[in-house]
Every structure is written in C-alpha cells, then in structure tokens.
Amino acid sequence: MGHRILRTVLWLLLAGAGCAVADPVQHSFSDWQVTCNNQNFCQARNINAYNGLVMTLGRGPGARNDLEVRIDLGRIDRPITSPDVLSSDLRLDDAPLALSGKWQSTPHHLYSDDTATVNTLLATLQTAGSLSLSGGGQAISLAGLGRALSFIDNQQRRTGSESAWVQKGDKPPGAVPPAPALRQVSPPEQVASPLSARERQGLVSYGTWRMNHSDCSLDPRRRQLYIAPLSGSKALMMIDCEAGAYNVVKRLWIVTRQPPYTPRPLHLVLPFSPPDQSRELELMNARYDEGRSELTTLAKWRGIGDCGIATRWRFDGQRFRLVRYAQESHCDGWHSADSWPTLWVTQ
C-alpha cells in the first residue's frame, strides 16, 4: 500500500511539473475548431456551413468537472427572428432528438453546465453525422467532433482518466494536472501625471516633425498624431502610417517627456507563438487607454470584423506586457472581437 501511495504522489508531482506552462493552440478538425489558452481552458465550436446553428463546448483543466455546452441560433450579420425552436425541433441524423438532463433555455439559446448532461450529449453526438433543425436548413456537422474532443483530452492530459471524453481509463480525476499558475501583470505603481501644456506643445511639435519624416505610405493629410503620458519621464507617441479598407497600421514610440527627445520604437512581441502568425505583432488599429495604462490592437481580417486578432497590453512602468490575446481564424460571420476565443489570459 505504501509503495502504491508513493507512486501516485510521484506521478502527480511529475504531472504538475509537466503542466507548469501550457502552450496556447488553435486548431481545426474538419468542421470543428479547438482553442486552448495558456490556462489549458479549451473551447470548441463547429465551423463552416452551419447557417446560423452553432454549438460551443468549454472545459476547464484539472480535476474539477468545469465544463459547459451551449447551442445558439443566429449570427452577427443575420439575426434569426424565428420563435424558440431549439428545445423542441432538434434532429440527430434526421431523427428527433429528445434532450435529457438539466438545460437552461431562452429564445435562440440552450445551455448546460451539468456534468452528466454534457457528457451524455457528447457521447450521443460522437456516433452521429449531424445535428440540425427540422425544416430550417440550419445544421451542425459533427465531422471532426471526436478528434476535437480527443485533442482536448490530450491537451489537458485527461487521456486514460475517468474524466476523459474519448479515451477513458482508470486514472482518478485527481490525476489530471491543474491549471498553470495564472500570470500577473500589474499596473504601474504610480499613475503618470498629465502632460503639462509646455510638455504637450513640445511633444506635438516633435511628433509632427517625426510624422512628416517617417517612411509611411499613408497620405500625409490623413495621418494623425497621438500623445499620452506613460510615466513621470516617458510618453507614448503614436502616428497613423499605413491604411487598408478597414485597418490602420500605427507606428509607436516611447519618448522622453523633456527635450532632447529620445524616442524608442515600440515593438510588441508575444510570449508565445500563435497559430500561423509572427510573434512580433503588427500594430493594427492601436488605441491607448490612459486611465488603465493599456494599449489595445485589433486586426480585422475582413470588414465585418468577425475574424482576426485582438490584443490588450498593460504598461507596468517599464514596458508593455500582454494581458489578453484572442484570435478567430474562421471568417464565418459568427461573432465579433469581444467574444473571439482567447489564447492568452492574465490576472
């Protein structure tokens, strides 16, 4: 008995050490996309030709059965105005599907975070081909769902445990590694004092000169200059440099508040390698919130703004550190930037 307990303790220690850092990932499996962030929280949803019917799964790491499923009807560019049909007209492979368990239902939404309910539904769906609404043309392809669930099991290291969705085993729930420690990004200890009239006048003059002598393709008449205090000795200077149909690329510098002005180009480098993207972030549609000491970027991959990359960075008194990174790789009209799946979160 003593040897068995010792082996269990050692296994948990090794598992915990192996989960000290979680690599964010976003990957597609046929008609399903999976996103797991640096906390090993994973989310999956159906993609491609769903015509407004979407199922989203979410599962937290560790021993707790922190999981949820929601089924939604509608999309950001074409709201659905039909009556509540989700709880009564769902069909599985063209046969009526009677939902069992505990569900919360509102018009166009079904939701459950009950473990037994979610697990029962997923076990049923893994052997089917599609989930649809009768006569409405909306359908969720289940191609790739099993692989998506297996990927989440592997990412959270549940494979072989009782709580796995696909490859179950005899390992107890407590054997699943917990979430890595949540990184903290603190604001500066002191709020930067506002720029005096003299400081602002000097920085605007210097910024205007730099804006007129920068290698930017944007028409000089469309360029704008933005100045904000960062600390007692530094300010943020931002100019519009290039523009497309719905994105403006900015150039940013951290510059001394007093002459002689010493600028340092601002480069934002991600602490991880995002899917199909460079670690150095292009400063699309950048904005700075002086009250929160936070810089945001938003790269829209098409005008509707249903896909792209959204980030938030906080100035800690020395440099900007990543607070949040969200990415939606599929331009399918489902949601806007405020609800894109996250790959990086902090406290």
Coordinates of N, CA, C and O in Angstrom, one line a residue, residues 24 26 35 37-38 270-279 281 297 301 308-313 322-328 340-346:
P24 N -0.5 27.8 -25.7 CA -1.8 28.1 -26.4 C -1.9 27.5 -27.8 O -0.8 27.4 -28.5
Q26 N -4.6 26.8 -31.4 CA -5.9 26.9 -32.1 C -5.8 26.0 -33.3 O -4.9 26.2 -34.2
T35 N -9.7 25.8 -29.5 CA -8.8 26.8 -28.9 C -8.5 26.5 -27.5 O -9.5 26.3 -26.7
N37 N -6.2 27.9 -24.2 CA -5.3 29.1 -23.8 C -4.2 28.6 -22.9 O -4.0 27.5 -22.6
N38 N -3.5 29.6 -22.4 CA -2.3 29.3 -21.5 C -2.7 28.8 -20.1 O -1.9 28.4 -19.4
L270 N 5.0 38.8 -28.7 CA 4.1 37.9 -27.9 C 5.0 36.9 -27.1 O 6.0 36.4 -27.6
P271 N 4.5 36.5 -25.9 CA 5.3 35.5 -25.1 C 5.0 34.0 -25.6 O 5.4 33.1 -24.9
F272 N 4.4 33.8 -26.7 CA 4.2 32.5 -27.3 C 4.1 32.6 -28.8 O 4.0 33.7 -29.3
S273 N 4.1 31.5 -29.5 CA 4.0 31.5 -30.9 C 2.5 31.2 -31.3 O 2.1 30.1 -31.2
P274 N 1.8 32.2 -31.8 CA 0.4 32.0 -32.2 C 0.3 31.2 -33.5 O 1.3 31.1 -34.2
P275 N -0.9 30.6 -33.7 CA -1.0 29.7 -34.9 C -0.9 30.6 -36.2 O -1.7 31.5 -36.4
D276 N 0.0 30.2 -37.0 CA 0.1 30.9 -38.4 C 0.4 32.4 -38.3 O 0.1 33.1 -39.2
Q277 N 1.0 32.8 -37.2 CA 1.3 34.3 -37.1 C 2.7 34.5 -36.5 O 3.2 33.6 -35.9
S278 N 3.2 35.7 -36.7 CA 4.5 36.0 -36.2 C 4.4 36.4 -34.7 O 3.3 36.9 -34.3
R279 N 5.4 36.2 -34.0 CA 5.4 36.6 -32.6 C 5.5 38.1 -32.4 O 5.0 38.6 -31.4
L281 N 4.0 41.5 -33.1 CA 2.6 41.9 -33.5 C 2.6 43.1 -34.4 O 3.3 44.1 -34.1
T297 N -4.9 46.4 -29.6 CA -4.8 46.3 -31.0 C -6.0 45.5 -31.5 O -6.5 44.6 -30.8
W301 N -9.7 40.8 -40.2 CA -9.3 40.2 -41.5 C -10.4 40.4 -42.6 O -10.1 40.0 -43.7
G308 N -10.1 37.6 -36.9 CA -8.8 38.4 -36.8 C -8.2 38.2 -35.4 O -8.4 37.2 -34.8
I309 N -7.5 39.2 -35.0 CA -6.7 39.1 -33.8 C -7.0 40.4 -32.9 O -6.9 41.5 -33.4
A310 N -7.2 40.2 -31.6 CA -7.4 41.3 -30.7 C -6.5 41.1 -29.5 O -6.5 40.0 -28.9
T311 N -5.8 42.1 -29.1 CA -4.9 42.0 -28.0 C -5.0 43.2 -27.1 O -5.5 44.3 -27.4
R312 N -4.6 43.0 -25.8 CA -4.5 44.0 -24.8 C -3.2 43.9 -24.1 O -2.8 42.9 -23.6
W313 N -2.5 45.1 -23.9 CA -1.2 45.2 -23.3 C -1.3 46.2 -22.2 O -1.9 47.2 -22.3
L322 N 1.7 41.6 -22.2 CA 0.5 41.1 -22.8 C -0.5 40.7 -21.6 O -0.1 40.0 -20.7
V323 N -1.7 41.2 -21.8 CA -2.8 40.9 -20.8 C -3.8 39.9 -21.4 O -4.2 38.9 -20.7
R324 N -4.1 40.1 -22.7 CA -5.1 39.2 -23.3 C -4.8 39.1 -24.8 O -4.4 40.1 -25.5
Y325 N -4.9 37.9 -25.4 CA -4.8 37.7 -26.8 C -6.0 36.8 -27.2 O -6.2 35.7 -26.7
A326 N -6.7 37.3 -28.2 CA -7.8 36.5 -28.8 C -7.7 36.4 -30.3 O -7.2 37.3 -30.9
Q327 N -8.1 35.2 -30.8 CA -8.0 35.0 -32.3 C -9.1 34.2 -32.8 O -9.4 33.2 -32.2
E328 N -9.7 34.7 -33.8 CA -10.7 33.9 -34.5 C -10.2 33.6 -36.0 O -10.0 34.6 -36.7
W340 N -14.3 36.6 -29.4 CA -13.4 35.6 -30.0 C -12.7 34.8 -28.9 O -12.5 35.2 -27.8
P341 N -12.4 33.5 -29.3 CA -11.7 32.6 -28.3 C -10.3 33.2 -27.9 O -9.6 33.7 -28.7
T342 N -10.0 33.1 -26.6 CA -8.8 33.6 -26.1 C -7.7 32.5 -26.1 O -7.9 31.4 -25.7
L343 N -6.5 32.9 -26.4 CA -5.3 32.1 -26.3 C -4.4 32.5 -25.1 O -3.5 31.7 -24.8
W344 N -4.6 33.7 -24.6 CA -3.7 34.1 -23.5 C -4.5 35.0 -22.6 O -5.2 36.0 -23.0
V345 N -4.5 34.7 -21.3 CA -5.1 35.5 -20.3 C -4.2 35.7 -19.1 O -3.3 34.9 -18.9
T346 N -4.4 36.7 -18.4 CA -3.6 37.0 -17.2 C -4.5 37.5 -16.1 O -5.7 37.8 -16.3

